[in-house]
Amino acid sequence: MASVKKFAIYALRVVGVLWILFCIPGAFAVDYIFLIVAIPGLIPFFIKVSSKATKAKIDPITLQRIAREKQIYSESVDIMKNTKSIQTFLQRYSDVERTARNIISLSGGFEQFDNVSLFCDILPKVIEKEIQSAQALKTTKGRKDRLMKIINMLEAFEREDDKIDEAISAQQHRIFLILEKDVDWSNEKMPDISFTKEKIEKLIEERAAELLNGRGGSL
């Protein structure tokens, strides 16, 4: 209904402009009385569609649903701001996104949210708390495992916005720098990728056995 009313007003404004353009040449060519005649063409420009009036037409049940969604949204934002857990932060942000979409849909688009800025502003603070908790652990392995867990959780998070992707990448880089300083990689167990004569001979024998077995033969 509101869109029909808007269209009608815009149509009247177009007619009003055409009427004014018609009257102006007459004012110069015949009489200035045409300027007075042109005044009605200005009337449509003073008619406005009130968004408040449209919002008031939302039924009471829908308003109750919007209020519930707003409460969930507000609670989720508060938890995001106060949590020390990146897992809780990411879970609550998903709730924030979901409730924001519901509110926008129920309100007909009158409500707007800047969830991306919210995420980017709070994330570094949560990561700082996580880093402090990790660095309080006594063993190098414990600290490394805790920091790697944070990196993996950030990596697994679905990113639907470039700014969120950049914010996550920046925090991952921050944690990697801490890992680089804190962990003595020379003492860490690494996979053995060296090739000795014995390993090469063993690989050749195993491959030859596979080929012979495939042909029904044996070594």
Short mmCIF file of C-alpha atoms in Angstrom, two decimals:
data_model
loop_
_atom_site.label_atom_id
_atom_site.label_comp_id
_atom_site.label_asym_id
_atom_site.label_seq_id
_atom_site.Cartn_x
_atom_site.Cartn_y
_atom_site.Cartn_z
CA MET A 1 0.00 0.00 0.00
CA ALA A 2 2.81 2.40 0.88
CA SER A 3 4.55 1.75 -2.44
CA VAL A 4 1.32 2.52 -4.36
CA LYS A 5 0.97 5.80 -2.49
CA LYS A 6 4.59 6.71 -3.22
CA PHE A 7 4.10 5.98 -6.92
CA ALA A 8 0.97 8.16 -7.02
CA ILE A 9 2.81 11.06 -5.38
CA TYR A 10 5.72 10.79 -7.81
CA ALA A 11 3.28 10.71 -10.73
CA LEU A 12 1.56 13.86 -9.44
CA ARG A 13 4.94 15.56 -9.13
CA VAL A 14 5.72 14.78 -12.75
CA VAL A 15 2.36 16.18 -13.81
CA GLY A 16 3.01 19.23 -11.62
CA VAL A 17 6.37 19.89 -13.30
CA LEU A 18 4.79 19.59 -16.76
CA TRP A 19 2.00 21.98 -15.72
CA ILE A 20 4.52 24.55 -14.44
CA LEU A 21 6.56 24.27 -17.65
CA PHE A 22 3.36 24.82 -19.62
CA CYS A 23 2.38 27.91 -17.62
CA ILE A 24 5.77 29.72 -17.62
CA PRO A 25 5.84 30.47 -21.39
CA GLY A 26 2.26 31.71 -21.11
CA ALA A 27 3.28 34.10 -18.35
CA PHE A 28 5.90 35.72 -20.58
CA ALA A 29 3.85 35.63 -23.77
CA VAL A 30 0.37 36.52 -22.50
CA ASP A 31 0.02 37.55 -18.85
CA TYR A 32 1.71 36.95 -15.50
CA ILE A 33 -1.58 35.49 -14.29
CA PHE A 34 -0.23 32.22 -15.68
CA LEU A 35 2.28 32.16 -12.79
CA ILE A 36 -0.62 32.03 -10.34
CA VAL A 37 -2.23 29.30 -12.39
CA ALA A 38 1.05 27.34 -12.16
CA ILE A 39 0.98 27.24 -8.33
CA PRO A 40 -1.12 24.02 -8.10
CA GLY A 41 1.75 22.25 -9.84
CA LEU A 42 3.83 22.75 -6.68
CA ILE A 43 1.32 21.05 -4.34
CA PRO A 44 2.52 17.43 -4.94
CA PHE A 45 6.00 18.41 -3.73
CA PHE A 46 4.61 19.15 -0.26
CA ILE A 47 3.04 15.70 0.10
CA LYS A 48 5.26 13.17 1.87
CA VAL A 49 4.86 9.53 2.81
CA SER A 50 5.47 9.17 6.53
CA SER A 51 7.67 6.20 7.42
CA LYS A 52 6.33 6.42 10.98
CA ALA A 53 2.82 5.94 9.73
CA THR A 54 3.92 2.88 7.79
CA LYS A 55 5.74 1.44 10.82
CA ALA A 56 2.61 1.94 12.94
CA LYS A 57 0.73 -0.45 10.65
CA ILE A 58 2.87 -3.44 11.76
CA ASP A 59 0.55 -5.82 13.60
CA PRO A 60 1.01 -6.39 17.37
CA ILE A 61 2.15 -10.02 16.99
CA THR A 62 4.92 -8.99 14.58
CA LEU A 63 5.95 -6.20 16.95
CA GLN A 64 6.26 -8.77 19.75
CA ARG A 65 8.45 -10.97 17.55
CA ILE A 66 10.63 -7.97 16.68
CA ALA A 67 10.97 -7.16 20.39
CA ARG A 68 12.05 -10.74 21.17
CA GLU A 69 14.60 -10.73 18.35
CA LYS A 70 15.97 -7.37 19.53
CA GLN A 71 16.38 -8.77 23.03
CA ILE A 72 18.35 -11.76 21.71
CA TYR A 73 20.41 -9.41 19.54
CA SER A 74 21.23 -7.13 22.49
CA GLU A 75 22.13 -10.04 24.77
CA SER A 76 24.39 -11.55 22.11
CA VAL A 77 26.21 -8.24 21.59
CA ASP A 78 26.77 -7.90 25.35
CA ILE A 79 28.24 -11.41 25.53
CA MET A 80 30.49 -10.70 22.53
CA LYS A 81 31.84 -7.61 24.29
CA ASN A 82 32.54 -9.36 27.60
CA THR A 83 33.58 -12.90 26.70
CA LYS A 84 37.15 -14.15 26.97
CA SER A 85 36.46 -17.06 24.62
CA ILE A 86 36.86 -16.77 20.86
CA GLN A 87 34.53 -19.74 20.44
CA THR A 88 31.75 -17.97 22.36
CA PHE A 89 32.45 -14.76 20.44
CA LEU A 90 32.05 -16.45 17.05
CA GLN A 91 28.94 -18.35 18.11
CA ARG A 92 27.29 -15.20 19.41
CA TYR A 93 28.18 -13.29 16.25
CA SER A 94 26.28 -15.92 14.27
CA ASP A 95 23.30 -15.23 16.57
CA VAL A 96 23.70 -11.50 15.96
CA GLU A 97 23.66 -11.99 12.19
CA ARG A 98 20.61 -14.27 12.35
CA THR A 99 18.55 -12.01 14.62
CA ALA A 100 19.48 -8.91 12.60
CA ARG A 101 18.19 -10.58 9.42
CA ASN A 102 14.97 -11.54 11.21
CA ILE A 103 14.43 -8.01 12.53
CA ILE A 104 15.02 -6.44 9.11
CA SER A 105 12.61 -8.89 7.51
CA LEU A 106 9.89 -8.43 10.14
CA SER A 107 10.16 -4.63 10.16
CA GLY A 108 10.00 -4.34 6.40
CA GLY A 109 13.53 -2.99 6.15
CA PHE A 110 13.14 -0.08 8.57
CA GLU A 111 15.76 -1.46 10.98
CA GLN A 112 19.43 -1.46 9.95
CA PHE A 113 22.53 -2.92 11.62
CA ASP A 114 26.29 -2.56 11.17
CA ASN A 115 27.33 -6.03 12.34
CA VAL A 116 30.58 -6.03 10.36
CA SER A 117 31.95 -3.01 12.26
CA LEU A 118 30.81 -4.62 15.50
CA PHE A 119 32.77 -7.78 14.67
CA CYS A 120 35.92 -5.93 13.59
CA ASP A 121 35.91 -3.67 16.68
CA ILE A 122 35.50 -6.43 19.28
CA LEU A 123 37.57 -9.26 17.73
CA PRO A 124 41.04 -7.84 18.64
CA LYS A 125 39.94 -7.41 22.28
CA VAL A 126 38.75 -11.03 22.52
CA ILE A 127 41.95 -12.28 20.89
CA GLU A 128 43.99 -10.24 23.38
CA LYS A 129 42.20 -12.00 26.26
CA GLU A 130 42.80 -15.39 24.63
CA ILE A 131 46.50 -14.63 24.14
CA GLN A 132 46.85 -13.60 27.78
CA SER A 133 45.22 -16.87 28.89
CA ALA A 134 47.49 -18.88 26.58
CA GLN A 135 50.66 -17.15 27.74
CA ALA A 136 49.72 -17.85 31.37
CA LEU A 137 50.13 -21.59 30.73
CA LYS A 138 53.33 -23.09 32.13
CA THR A 139 54.54 -25.29 29.27
CA THR A 140 55.58 -24.31 25.77
CA LYS A 141 53.46 -27.12 24.35
CA GLY A 142 50.42 -25.91 26.26
CA ARG A 143 50.86 -22.37 24.99
CA LYS A 144 51.44 -23.54 21.43
CA ASP A 145 48.40 -25.84 21.44
CA ARG A 146 46.17 -23.11 22.86
CA LEU A 147 47.27 -20.54 20.28
CA MET A 148 46.96 -23.02 17.41
CA LYS A 149 43.43 -23.82 18.57
CA ILE A 150 42.53 -20.13 18.30
CA ILE A 151 44.00 -19.94 14.80
CA ASN A 152 42.07 -23.02 13.70
CA MET A 153 38.77 -21.69 15.06
CA LEU A 154 39.28 -18.41 13.21
CA GLU A 155 40.18 -20.29 10.03
CA ALA A 156 37.02 -22.42 10.23
CA PHE A 157 34.74 -19.40 10.65
CA GLU A 158 32.67 -18.64 7.55
CA ARG A 159 33.47 -15.15 6.29
CA GLU A 160 30.82 -13.37 4.24
CA ASP A 161 32.48 -9.95 4.16
CA ASP A 162 35.92 -8.77 3.04
CA LYS A 163 36.36 -6.61 6.14
CA ILE A 164 35.72 -9.59 8.40
CA ASP A 165 38.17 -11.65 6.36
CA GLU A 166 40.82 -8.95 6.76
CA ALA A 167 40.17 -8.65 10.51
CA ILE A 168 40.51 -12.42 11.00
CA SER A 169 43.67 -12.61 8.87
CA ALA A 170 45.24 -9.78 10.89
CA GLN A 171 44.59 -11.59 14.17
CA GLN A 172 45.90 -14.89 12.80
CA HIS A 173 49.09 -13.13 11.72
CA ARG A 174 49.35 -11.60 15.18
CA ILE A 175 49.15 -15.05 16.82
CA PHE A 176 51.64 -16.56 14.36
CA LEU A 177 54.19 -13.90 15.35
CA ILE A 178 53.74 -14.83 19.01
CA LEU A 179 54.14 -18.52 18.16
CA GLU A 180 57.31 -17.76 16.23
CA LYS A 181 58.85 -16.02 19.25
CA ASP A 182 57.59 -18.42 21.90
CA VAL A 183 58.26 -21.83 20.31
CA ASP A 184 61.74 -23.21 19.67
CA TRP A 185 61.01 -24.95 16.40
CA SER A 186 64.42 -26.65 16.39
CA ASN A 187 63.22 -28.81 19.26
CA GLU A 188 59.85 -29.58 17.71
CA LYS A 189 59.25 -32.97 16.11
CA MET A 190 59.12 -32.62 12.35
CA PRO A 191 58.21 -35.30 9.80
CA ASP A 192 61.23 -37.27 8.51
CA ILE A 193 61.51 -36.48 4.81
CA SER A 194 65.16 -37.50 4.35
CA PHE A 195 66.07 -40.29 1.89
CA THR A 196 68.83 -42.74 2.82
CA LYS A 197 70.18 -45.55 0.63
CA GLU A 198 68.27 -48.09 2.71
CA LYS A 199 64.98 -46.17 2.33
CA ILE A 200 65.39 -45.91 -1.43
CA GLU A 201 66.16 -49.64 -1.78
CA LYS A 202 63.15 -50.48 0.38
CA LEU A 203 60.87 -48.27 -1.73
CA ILE A 204 62.15 -49.93 -4.93
CA GLU A 205 61.51 -53.40 -3.49
CA GLU A 206 58.00 -52.45 -2.35
CA ARG A 207 57.15 -50.97 -5.75
CA ALA A 208 58.53 -54.01 -7.57
CA ALA A 209 56.51 -56.32 -5.34
CA GLU A 210 53.34 -54.35 -6.13
CA LEU A 211 53.97 -54.66 -9.87
CA LEU A 212 54.67 -58.40 -9.66
CA ASN A 213 51.63 -59.03 -7.50
CA GLY A 214 49.55 -57.20 -10.04
CA ARG A 215 50.78 -59.60 -12.72
CA GLY A 216 50.35 -62.69 -10.56
CA GLY A 217 54.07 -63.14 -9.83
CA SER A 218 56.20 -62.86 -6.69
CA LEU A 219 59.71 -61.89 -5.62
#
